[in-house]
Short mmCIF file of C-alpha atoms in Angstrom, two decimals:
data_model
loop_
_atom_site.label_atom_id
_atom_site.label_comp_id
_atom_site.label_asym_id
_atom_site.label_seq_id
_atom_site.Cartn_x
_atom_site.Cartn_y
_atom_site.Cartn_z
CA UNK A 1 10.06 -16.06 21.11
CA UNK A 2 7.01 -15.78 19.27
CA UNK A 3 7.05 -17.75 15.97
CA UNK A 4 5.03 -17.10 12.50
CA UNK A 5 5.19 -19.48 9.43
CA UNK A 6 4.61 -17.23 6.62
CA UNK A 7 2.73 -18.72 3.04
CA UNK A 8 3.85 -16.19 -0.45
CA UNK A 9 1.42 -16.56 -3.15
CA UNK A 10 2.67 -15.39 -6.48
CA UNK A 11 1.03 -12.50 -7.96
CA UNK A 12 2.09 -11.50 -11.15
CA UNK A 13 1.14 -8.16 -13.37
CA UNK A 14 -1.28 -9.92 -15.65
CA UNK A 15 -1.57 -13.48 -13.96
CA UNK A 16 -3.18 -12.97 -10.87
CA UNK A 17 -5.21 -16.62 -9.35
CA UNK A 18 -8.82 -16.81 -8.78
CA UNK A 19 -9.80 -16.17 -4.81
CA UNK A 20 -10.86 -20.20 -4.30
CA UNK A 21 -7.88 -21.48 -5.91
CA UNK A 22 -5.64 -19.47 -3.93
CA UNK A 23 -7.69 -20.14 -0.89
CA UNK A 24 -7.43 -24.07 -1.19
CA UNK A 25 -3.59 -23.91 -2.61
CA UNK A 26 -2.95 -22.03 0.58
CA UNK A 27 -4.88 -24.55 3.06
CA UNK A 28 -2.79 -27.34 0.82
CA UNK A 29 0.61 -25.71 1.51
CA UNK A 30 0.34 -26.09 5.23
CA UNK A 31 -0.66 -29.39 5.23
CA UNK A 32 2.03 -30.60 2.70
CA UNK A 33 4.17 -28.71 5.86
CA UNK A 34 2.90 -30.34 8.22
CA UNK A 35 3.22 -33.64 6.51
CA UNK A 36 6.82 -33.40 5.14
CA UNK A 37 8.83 -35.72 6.61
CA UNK A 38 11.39 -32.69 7.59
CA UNK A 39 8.75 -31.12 9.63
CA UNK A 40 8.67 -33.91 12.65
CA UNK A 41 10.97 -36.77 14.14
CA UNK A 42 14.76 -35.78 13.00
CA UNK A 43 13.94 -34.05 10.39
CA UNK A 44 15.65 -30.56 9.39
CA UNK A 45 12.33 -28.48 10.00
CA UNK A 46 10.84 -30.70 13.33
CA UNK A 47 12.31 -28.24 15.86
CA UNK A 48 10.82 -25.38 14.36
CA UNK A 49 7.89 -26.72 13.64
CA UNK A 50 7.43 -28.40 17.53
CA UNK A 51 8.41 -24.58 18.77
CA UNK A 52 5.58 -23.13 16.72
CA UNK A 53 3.00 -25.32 17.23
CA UNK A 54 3.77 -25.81 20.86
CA UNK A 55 2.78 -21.64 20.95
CA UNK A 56 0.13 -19.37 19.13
CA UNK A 57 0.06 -20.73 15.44
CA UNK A 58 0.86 -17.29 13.29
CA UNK A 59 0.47 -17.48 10.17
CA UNK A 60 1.00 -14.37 7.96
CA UNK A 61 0.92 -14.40 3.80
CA UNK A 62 2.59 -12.28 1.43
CA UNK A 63 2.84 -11.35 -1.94
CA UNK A 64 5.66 -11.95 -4.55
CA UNK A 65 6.46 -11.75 -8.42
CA UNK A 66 9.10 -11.91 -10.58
CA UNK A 67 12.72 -11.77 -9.13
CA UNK A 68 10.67 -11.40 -5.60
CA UNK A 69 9.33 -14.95 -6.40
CA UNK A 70 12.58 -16.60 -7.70
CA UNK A 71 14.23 -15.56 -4.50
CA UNK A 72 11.61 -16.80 -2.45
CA UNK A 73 11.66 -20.33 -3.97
CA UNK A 74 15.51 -20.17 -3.34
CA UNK A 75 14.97 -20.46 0.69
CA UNK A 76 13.62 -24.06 2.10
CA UNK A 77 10.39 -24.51 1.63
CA UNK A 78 7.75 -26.05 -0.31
CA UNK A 79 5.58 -24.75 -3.28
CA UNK A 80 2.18 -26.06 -3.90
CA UNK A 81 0.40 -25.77 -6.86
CA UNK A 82 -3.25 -24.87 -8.03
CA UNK A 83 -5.88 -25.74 -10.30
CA UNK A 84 -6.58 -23.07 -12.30
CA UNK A 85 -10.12 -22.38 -10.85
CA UNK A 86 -10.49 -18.90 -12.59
CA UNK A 87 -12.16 -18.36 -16.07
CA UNK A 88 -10.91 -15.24 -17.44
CA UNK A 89 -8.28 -15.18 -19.78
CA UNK A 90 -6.12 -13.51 -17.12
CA UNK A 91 -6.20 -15.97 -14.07
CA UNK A 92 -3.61 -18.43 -13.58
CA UNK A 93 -3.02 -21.42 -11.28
CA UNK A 94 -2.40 -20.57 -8.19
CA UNK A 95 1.13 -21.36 -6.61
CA UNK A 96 1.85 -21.06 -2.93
CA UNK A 97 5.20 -21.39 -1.28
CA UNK A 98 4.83 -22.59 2.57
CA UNK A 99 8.33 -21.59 4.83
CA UNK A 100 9.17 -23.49 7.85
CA UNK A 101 8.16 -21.25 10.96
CA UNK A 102 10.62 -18.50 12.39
CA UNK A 103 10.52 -16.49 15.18
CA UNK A 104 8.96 -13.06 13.96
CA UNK A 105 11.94 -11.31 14.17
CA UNK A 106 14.11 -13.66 12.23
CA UNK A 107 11.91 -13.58 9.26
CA UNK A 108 14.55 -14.00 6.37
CA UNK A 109 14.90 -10.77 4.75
CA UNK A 110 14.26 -11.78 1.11
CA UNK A 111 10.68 -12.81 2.92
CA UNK A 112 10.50 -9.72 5.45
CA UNK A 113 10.90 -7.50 2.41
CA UNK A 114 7.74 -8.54 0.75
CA UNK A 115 4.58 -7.17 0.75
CA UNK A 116 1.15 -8.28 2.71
CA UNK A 117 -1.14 -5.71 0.77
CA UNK A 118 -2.15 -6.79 -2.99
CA UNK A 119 -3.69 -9.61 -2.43
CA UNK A 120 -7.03 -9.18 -2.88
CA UNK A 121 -8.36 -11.78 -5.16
CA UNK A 122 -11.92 -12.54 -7.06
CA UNK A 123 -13.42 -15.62 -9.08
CA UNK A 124 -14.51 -14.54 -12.30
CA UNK A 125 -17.44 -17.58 -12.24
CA UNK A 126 -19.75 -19.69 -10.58
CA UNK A 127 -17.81 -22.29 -8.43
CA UNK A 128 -18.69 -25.70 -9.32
CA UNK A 129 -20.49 -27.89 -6.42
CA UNK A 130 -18.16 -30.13 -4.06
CA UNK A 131 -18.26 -33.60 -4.85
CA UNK A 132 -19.44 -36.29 -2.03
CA UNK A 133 -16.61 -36.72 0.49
CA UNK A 134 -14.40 -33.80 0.03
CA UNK A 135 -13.42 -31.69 3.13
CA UNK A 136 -14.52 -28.64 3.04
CA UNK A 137 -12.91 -25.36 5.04
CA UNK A 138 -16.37 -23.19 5.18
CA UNK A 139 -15.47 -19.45 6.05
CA UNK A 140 -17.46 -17.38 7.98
CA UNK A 141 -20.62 -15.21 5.69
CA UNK A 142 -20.46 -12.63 8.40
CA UNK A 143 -17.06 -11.77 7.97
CA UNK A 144 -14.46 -9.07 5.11
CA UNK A 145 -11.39 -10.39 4.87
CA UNK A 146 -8.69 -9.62 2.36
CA UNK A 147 -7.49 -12.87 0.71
CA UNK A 148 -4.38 -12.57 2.52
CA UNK A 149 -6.13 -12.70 5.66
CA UNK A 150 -8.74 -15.49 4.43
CA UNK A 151 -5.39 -17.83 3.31
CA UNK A 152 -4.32 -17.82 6.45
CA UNK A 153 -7.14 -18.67 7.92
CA UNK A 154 -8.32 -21.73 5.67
CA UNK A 155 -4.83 -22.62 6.64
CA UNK A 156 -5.17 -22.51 10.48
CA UNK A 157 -8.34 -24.52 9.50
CA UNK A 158 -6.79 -27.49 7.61
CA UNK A 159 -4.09 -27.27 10.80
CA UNK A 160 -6.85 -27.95 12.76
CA UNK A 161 -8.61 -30.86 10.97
CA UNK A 162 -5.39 -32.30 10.44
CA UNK A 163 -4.42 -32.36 14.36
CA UNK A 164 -7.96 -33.95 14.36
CA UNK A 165 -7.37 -36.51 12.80
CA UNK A 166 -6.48 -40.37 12.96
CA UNK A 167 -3.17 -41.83 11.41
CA UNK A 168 -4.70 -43.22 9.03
CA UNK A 169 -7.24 -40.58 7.89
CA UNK A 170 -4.56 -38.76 7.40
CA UNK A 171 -2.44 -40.90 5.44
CA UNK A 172 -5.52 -41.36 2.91
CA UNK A 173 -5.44 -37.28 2.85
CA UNK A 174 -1.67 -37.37 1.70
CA UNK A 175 -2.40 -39.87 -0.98
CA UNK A 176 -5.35 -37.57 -2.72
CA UNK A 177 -2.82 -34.62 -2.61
CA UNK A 178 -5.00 -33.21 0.09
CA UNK A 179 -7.94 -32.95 -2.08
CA UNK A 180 -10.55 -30.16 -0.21
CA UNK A 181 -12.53 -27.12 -1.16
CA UNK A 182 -12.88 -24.08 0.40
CA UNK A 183 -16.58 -22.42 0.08
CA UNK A 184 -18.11 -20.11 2.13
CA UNK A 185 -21.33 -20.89 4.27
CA UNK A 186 -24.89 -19.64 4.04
CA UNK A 187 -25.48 -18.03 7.44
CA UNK A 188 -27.85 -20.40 8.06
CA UNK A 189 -25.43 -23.32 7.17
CA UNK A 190 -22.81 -21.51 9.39
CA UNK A 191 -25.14 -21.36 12.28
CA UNK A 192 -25.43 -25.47 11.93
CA UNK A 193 -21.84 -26.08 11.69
CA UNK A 194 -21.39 -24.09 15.10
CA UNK A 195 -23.28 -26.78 16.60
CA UNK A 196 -21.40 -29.58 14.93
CA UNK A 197 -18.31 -29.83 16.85
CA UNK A 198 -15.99 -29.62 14.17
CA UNK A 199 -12.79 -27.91 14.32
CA UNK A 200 -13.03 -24.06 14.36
CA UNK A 201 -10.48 -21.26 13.84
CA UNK A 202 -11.07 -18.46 16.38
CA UNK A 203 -8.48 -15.11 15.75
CA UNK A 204 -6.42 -13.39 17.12
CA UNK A 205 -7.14 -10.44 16.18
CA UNK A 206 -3.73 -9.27 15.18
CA UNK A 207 -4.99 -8.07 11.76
CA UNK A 208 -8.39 -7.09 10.33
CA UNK A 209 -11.08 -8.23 12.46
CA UNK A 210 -11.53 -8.65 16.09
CA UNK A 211 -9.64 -10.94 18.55
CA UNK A 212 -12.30 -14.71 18.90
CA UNK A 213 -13.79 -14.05 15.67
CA UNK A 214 -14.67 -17.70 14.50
CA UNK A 215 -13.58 -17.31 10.70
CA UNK A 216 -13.18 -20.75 9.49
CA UNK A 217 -14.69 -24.44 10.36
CA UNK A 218 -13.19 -27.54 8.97
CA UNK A 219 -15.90 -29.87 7.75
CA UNK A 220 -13.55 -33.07 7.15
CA UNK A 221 -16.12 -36.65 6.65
CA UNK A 222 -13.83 -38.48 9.05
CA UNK A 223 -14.30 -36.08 11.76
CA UNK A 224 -18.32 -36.92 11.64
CA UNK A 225 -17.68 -40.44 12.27
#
């Protein structure tokens, strides 16, 4: 059976997060998953996890607030907070809860229920520049996708960089809180990181754009050693 790990970003009336800051909570959550000691060995969440990595990695995100919310942070899981990236009054920190995969038709319901339209996000400023040695998940200038959609795919991109890379590197990732920044590239930029090697998320093409679009690349300073 096919299986989908599904991200919920809260979204309430008036306290909706900036785009970036949900983008890199997002890419956060799924590493904190894949790091979590339940998610691997004999932990609670390794079979899951082994079954959905082992297959297509889905990812889906949805929205919740209020009661939707508090139910949702009543099932296992893991929330992951923001920074607060957003400079009007009305932005708040964005929080991401990260579920252990399912199979797509044993979503839990409080979960199923929820919504995947809504989450269409902005930043209300200039982002400020990435400082030396941060990864960065660089999404594709060519391509429209709802924030939803982009969350997901910053996520398949940390995924990627993290299957990338050595025990150690990623131990010193865990330690920062997975520090990274999510940007996106100048086509010309994007047409150098093509030739770079680096890890790159190609769709599916379930939703939104067409199946092999490359949509993310995962610029991490350890994989350029």
């Amino acid at each position: 059976m096919e299986q989908v790990l599904t991200l919920v970003v809260r979204v309430e009336k008036k306290a909706r997060p900036a785009q970036t800051d949900a983008l890199e909570t997002a890419a956060r959550a799924v590493l904190a998953m894949l790091a979590d000691e339940r998610s691997y060995g004999e932990g609670e969440w390794a079979e899951a996890m082994a079954a959905w990595q082992d297959n297509r990695i889905r990812k889906i995100t949805k929205r919740a607030r209020g009661i939707e919310w508090r139910r949702a942070e009543a099932l296992p899981g893991i929330t992951v907070h923001g920074y607060g990236t957003g400079a009007e009054p009305e932005s708040a920190a964005a929080e991401v809860r990260v579920f252990p995969p399912t199979g797509v038709d044993e979503v839990p319901v409080d979960l199923f229920k929820l919504q995947v339209t809504g989450t269409d996000f902005e930043d209300s400023g200039e982002l400020p520049p990435v400082a030396a040695g941060v990864p960065v998940l660089w999404v594709n200038p060519a391509l429209e996708m709802s924030s939803g959609k982009a969350m997901a795919q910053v996520g398949h991109a940390a995924q990627l960089a993290w299957w990338a890379l050595p025990a150690q590197a990623r131990k010193e990732w865990v330690a920062t809180d997975f520090e990274l920044a999510v940007r996106t590239a100048t086509p010309e930029h994007w047409r150098t990181l093509l030739t770079s090697n680096l890890p790159v998320v190609q769709d599916a093409g379930f939703t939104e754009i067409a199946p092999g679009s490359r949509t993310v690349i995962a610029d991490h300073p350890q994989l350029r050693r």
